[in-house]
Phi, psi and omega in degrees: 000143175294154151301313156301101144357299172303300225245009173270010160243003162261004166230042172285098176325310189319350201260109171301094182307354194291325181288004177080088158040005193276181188274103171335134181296001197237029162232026173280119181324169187230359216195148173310307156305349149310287197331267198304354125300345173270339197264116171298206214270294205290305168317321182310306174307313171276310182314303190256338197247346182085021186295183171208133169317163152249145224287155172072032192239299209307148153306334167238019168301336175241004183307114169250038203241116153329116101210258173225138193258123172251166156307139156285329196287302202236349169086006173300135167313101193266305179202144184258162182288350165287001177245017199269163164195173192258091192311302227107326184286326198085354157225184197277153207231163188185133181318298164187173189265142155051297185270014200049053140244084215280143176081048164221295165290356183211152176240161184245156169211177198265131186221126152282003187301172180049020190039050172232171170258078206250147131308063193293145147255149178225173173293175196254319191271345184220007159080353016135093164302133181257314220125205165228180180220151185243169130321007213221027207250151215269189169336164293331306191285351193044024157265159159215121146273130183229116179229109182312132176316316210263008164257348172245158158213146176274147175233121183270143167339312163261029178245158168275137187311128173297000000 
């Protein structure tokens, strides 16, 4: 088993390769008490509770290593590191997600919390809080997914799928 907390759902035996590295559907928690056995306390919290990171903290807030971004949760394919860029924000940032197409891997809502006016993205298949997305991202799509570390995991470019 890793040693890294983060990286235990990207070598969770449960992540089918046949599935693209994803979690089968019929082994997805159904429950809050499901999750947070699959979860450490900090994935749980942002992924499932809507938590937020503190900016510069996360693990892949600087990351520059190639490769593909999954749900911590369900291991669907999100983002690639060729949409990534360095925002500024303290997290991790991205152009668009995985296919250029917002709403077939991620879903958008509407989030009034914290008395702002916001976007939450979430994963699409497991519903799995990502962050959010703005308006304020640089060429082609001019958004940035503001994405929490701890909602994601890399699978670098130059490992073979677990």
């Amino acid at each position: 088993m890793p040693t890294d907390p983060a990286d235990a759902a990207s070598q969770d035996p449960a992540l089918d390769p046949a599935l693209g590295g994803r979690l089968p559907d019929d082994q997805l928690p159904k429950n809050d008490r499901e999750w947070a056995k699959r979860l450490t306390p900090e994935q749980f919290q942002v992924a499932r509770k809507k938590g937020t990171e503190r900016a510069f903290t996360g693990k892949y807030w600087n990351t520059k290593t190639p490769g593909t971004y999954r749900c911590i949760c369900c291991g669907e394919p999100l983002f690639r590191s060729g949409e990534k860029f360095d925002s500024g924000c303290g997290w991790p940032s991205f152009t668009a997600p995985i296919d250029g197409r917002k709403g077939t891997t991620i879903a958008e809502h509407m989030d009034t919390s914290m008395f702002m006016r916001r976007t939450e993205v979430t994963c699409r298949r497991c519903g799995a809080h990502l962050g959010h997305v703005f308006d304020d991202g640089p060429p082609p799509t001019g958004l940035r997914y503001c994405i929490n570390s701890a909602s994601i995991v890399l699978e670098p470019a130059n490992e073979p799928q677990k």
